XYZ file of C-alpha atoms in Angstrom:
103
model
C -137.640 -14.121 41.690
C -134.778 -15.881 39.904
C -132.469 -13.322 40.066
C -133.037 -12.582 43.600
C -132.556 -16.210 44.382
C -129.162 -15.969 42.445
C -128.177 -13.222 44.325
C -128.814 -14.627 47.734
C -126.916 -17.727 46.403
C -123.976 -15.603 45.344
C -123.798 -14.026 48.938
C -124.036 -17.213 50.641
C -121.318 -18.621 48.781
C -119.301 -15.716 49.418
C -119.560 -15.973 53.237
C -119.401 -20.125 53.396
C -116.182 -20.654 50.978
C -113.714 -22.640 52.540
C -110.990 -23.006 50.226
C -108.804 -20.575 48.076
C -109.677 -20.923 44.358
C -106.822 -22.563 42.189
C -105.120 -20.362 39.954
C -106.631 -20.050 36.424
C -103.974 -20.008 33.363
C -106.536 -18.292 30.911
C -104.348 -17.964 28.084
C -103.289 -21.706 28.097
C -107.004 -23.088 28.232
C -107.968 -25.470 25.447
C -111.098 -26.749 26.968
C -113.708 -25.838 29.728
C -116.268 -28.427 30.977
C -119.005 -27.856 33.191
C -120.603 -30.725 35.381
C -123.891 -29.977 36.985
C -125.467 -32.063 39.724
C -127.726 -32.198 42.516
C -126.837 -35.794 43.690
C -125.540 -34.426 47.069
C -127.880 -31.700 47.607
C -128.627 -28.372 45.887
C -128.011 -28.236 42.487
C -124.157 -27.174 41.876
C -121.738 -26.768 38.751
C -118.035 -27.346 38.644
C -115.810 -26.373 35.987
C -112.684 -28.122 34.841
C -110.218 -26.404 32.942
C -107.931 -28.405 30.703
C -104.791 -26.885 29.518
C -102.563 -27.241 26.430
C -99.912 -29.272 28.534
C -102.866 -31.848 29.443
C -103.034 -30.493 33.245
C -106.274 -29.550 34.503
C -107.906 -27.496 37.312
C -111.229 -27.642 38.713
C -113.184 -25.058 40.420
C -116.647 -25.674 42.781
C -118.793 -23.675 44.625
C -116.918 -23.714 47.840
C -113.918 -22.095 46.572
C -113.368 -18.505 47.184
C -114.067 -16.241 44.065
C -116.098 -19.392 42.208
C -118.645 -16.537 41.184
C -115.899 -13.860 39.692
C -114.772 -16.771 37.766
C -118.363 -17.691 36.258
C -119.184 -14.049 35.623
C -115.661 -13.698 33.680
C -116.625 -16.602 30.975
C -118.818 -14.288 28.988
C -116.104 -12.008 28.746
C -113.033 -14.082 28.377
C -114.848 -16.410 25.886
C -117.696 -14.717 23.998
C -118.636 -18.034 22.260
C -120.291 -19.311 25.475
C -123.619 -18.796 25.489
C -125.084 -16.409 28.162
C -127.871 -18.664 28.974
C -125.568 -21.859 29.871
C -125.617 -21.963 33.565
C -129.310 -21.582 33.509
C -129.862 -24.246 30.753
C -127.771 -26.633 32.856
C -129.779 -25.997 36.168
C -132.893 -26.792 34.439
C -131.527 -30.328 33.906
C -132.670 -33.117 36.034
C -129.835 -34.485 38.566
C -126.817 -34.477 36.472
C -125.897 -32.678 33.365
C -122.588 -32.441 31.540
C -121.361 -29.939 28.956
C -118.323 -28.320 27.004
C -118.402 -24.667 27.451
C -115.564 -23.956 25.184
C -112.980 -25.569 23.096
C -110.148 -24.332 21.299
C -109.618 -25.614 17.674
């Protein structure tokens, strides 16, 4: 059941995405932070990518390509547990998590 709900949510996000996704400079990432909240409606997770030059970019569910970026994290950063999203979704209201940090 949970997998079918996830698939439905992905399909809805593809149809309703309103903004282009910012470019992610994968090779320059020092840290990836996730923020989950249901304060404004359904539970949503945003990601912030922090770069070596101290700049950062955030992606949200309304960005086109949001799901592709989430799905690519496991391949690009094998140290990120595959269960991170589900674990965050089980928390009440607001949760923050560092997914990756370069030494």
